């Protein structure tokens, strides 16, 4: 299960996005050390600040299922109705980078994709340098 399969899983997750306010649907697929994949999508709220990003939905789903060690995450995003390849890469927001750091650490592979054939990958350490994490406490 790797890059293209993980991106495919993120595309499937995006189909369930609840985004009536932004109309920007995001899907994520998180690969655990066990080999299991956990899907996540953004879930918005009339109280805008209560919205949850796709990446965090995936992390929380994984932890709830008993997985606490992560290898990679694939993320896709695009306006509702748009089909891949999307016009942009959906980079995780800062809150999601912090949440991913907690259990993914600097080596977590972050795959931002427009479709299965158009993607870029980064380590979380590249996306969140000098992070504050459990190792600091
Ligand atoms: N959003 C994600 O779900 N993932 C990201 O990486 C960036 C932004 C969502 C899209 C929209 O729902 C917004 O965050 C609302 O907080």
XYZ file of C-alpha atoms and ligand atoms in Angstrom:
153
model
C 0.000 0.000 0.000
C 1.820 3.022 -1.061
C 1.754 6.334 -2.795
C -0.777 5.833 -5.585
C -2.913 3.502 -3.477
C -2.793 5.951 -0.569
C -3.744 8.830 -2.873
C -6.632 6.729 -4.187
C -7.812 6.217 -0.608
C -7.625 9.982 -0.003
C -9.692 10.600 -3.137
C -12.338 8.176 -1.860
C -12.291 9.883 1.554
C -12.832 13.268 -0.118
C -16.188 12.017 -1.445
C -17.535 12.193 2.113
C -16.375 15.736 2.877
C -18.947 17.924 4.621
C -18.089 21.431 3.459
C -21.276 23.488 2.877
C -19.491 26.751 3.773
C -16.157 26.596 1.949
C -17.266 24.136 -0.748
C -13.652 22.968 -0.632
C -13.604 19.199 -0.187
C -10.481 17.608 1.272
C -9.640 13.929 1.662
C -6.810 12.342 3.613
C -5.531 8.798 3.956
C -3.201 7.976 6.825
C -0.999 4.864 6.697
C -0.323 3.298 10.088
C 2.743 1.237 10.967
C 0.392 -1.781 11.111
C -0.335 -1.300 7.389
C -3.883 -0.150 8.045
C -5.191 2.952 6.277
C -7.424 5.503 7.964
C -9.507 7.850 5.891
C -10.434 11.383 6.860
C -12.379 14.256 5.329
C -13.053 17.815 6.383
C -16.149 18.318 8.501
C -17.305 21.932 8.684
C -19.681 23.587 11.125
C -22.035 26.557 11.242
C -19.765 27.699 14.079
C -16.858 28.005 11.671
C -14.157 27.538 14.308
C -15.535 24.074 15.073
C -14.589 22.792 11.622
C -12.221 19.834 11.498
C -9.668 19.300 8.754
C -9.400 16.045 6.823
C -5.967 15.237 8.245
C -7.087 15.541 11.828
C -10.184 13.468 11.101
C -7.843 10.744 9.840
C -5.520 10.992 12.860
C -8.383 10.891 15.341
C -9.972 7.944 13.527
C -6.659 6.072 13.647
C -6.119 6.668 17.359
C -9.722 5.661 18.090
C -9.004 2.415 16.221
C -5.896 1.777 18.324
C -3.180 2.948 15.922
C -0.661 5.415 17.332
C 2.296 5.072 14.959
C 2.040 6.614 11.478
C 4.157 6.234 8.332
C 2.596 8.474 5.691
C -0.420 10.601 4.866
C -1.828 11.494 1.448
C -3.944 14.625 1.038
C -6.119 15.789 -1.853
C -8.361 18.843 -2.094
C -10.511 20.692 -4.563
C -13.724 22.601 -4.921
C -16.843 20.446 -4.729
C -17.658 19.019 -8.118
C -14.056 19.343 -9.317
C -12.506 16.146 -10.585
C -8.821 15.208 -10.325
C -6.279 16.458 -11.271
C -7.143 19.314 -8.964
C -5.787 22.784 -9.607
C -3.604 22.820 -6.513
C -1.874 20.662 -3.938
C -3.714 20.625 -0.589
C -0.940 21.339 1.903
C -1.909 20.713 5.537
C -2.658 23.715 7.721
C -0.458 24.493 10.718
C -2.844 22.917 13.206
C -2.803 19.664 11.258
C 0.997 19.719 11.019
C 1.170 20.021 14.811
C -1.316 17.172 15.308
C 0.565 14.987 12.809
C 3.860 15.739 14.581
C 2.618 14.326 17.885
C 2.368 10.745 16.641
C 4.052 10.958 13.234
C 7.228 12.858 14.021
C 9.707 14.419 11.613
C 9.961 11.357 9.352
C 6.248 11.128 8.541
C 5.865 11.254 4.765
C 3.369 13.893 3.632
C 2.070 13.333 0.101
C 0.124 16.232 -1.376
C -1.570 15.191 -4.600
C -3.598 16.540 -7.497
C -4.343 12.983 -8.576
C -2.614 9.595 -8.465
C -0.002 10.683 -10.996
C 0.614 14.277 -9.884
C 1.955 14.568 -6.375
C 4.732 16.017 -4.265
C 6.105 14.542 -1.072
C 7.749 16.075 1.962
C 8.761 14.898 5.380
C 6.815 16.487 8.192
C 10.147 17.806 9.469
C 10.436 19.843 6.276
C 6.897 21.218 6.726
C 7.236 21.936 10.435
C 10.842 22.799 11.303
C 11.874 23.173 14.953
C 8.575 21.681 16.019
C 7.395 21.538 19.623
C 6.494 17.953 20.439
C 6.412 15.309 23.175
C 10.178 14.961 22.950
C 10.449 18.517 24.296
C 8.597 17.714 27.549
N -8.856 22.016 5.230
C -8.549 20.689 5.361
O -9.404 19.858 5.640
N -7.264 20.316 5.175
C -6.266 21.178 4.839
O -5.141 20.734 4.697
C -6.534 22.594 4.680
C -7.913 23.040 4.914
C -10.245 22.425 5.458
C -10.980 22.932 4.214
C -12.101 23.741 4.842
O -13.070 22.865 5.401
C -11.330 24.437 5.948
O -10.280 23.540 6.316
C -12.240 24.738 7.094
O -11.542 24.852 8.307
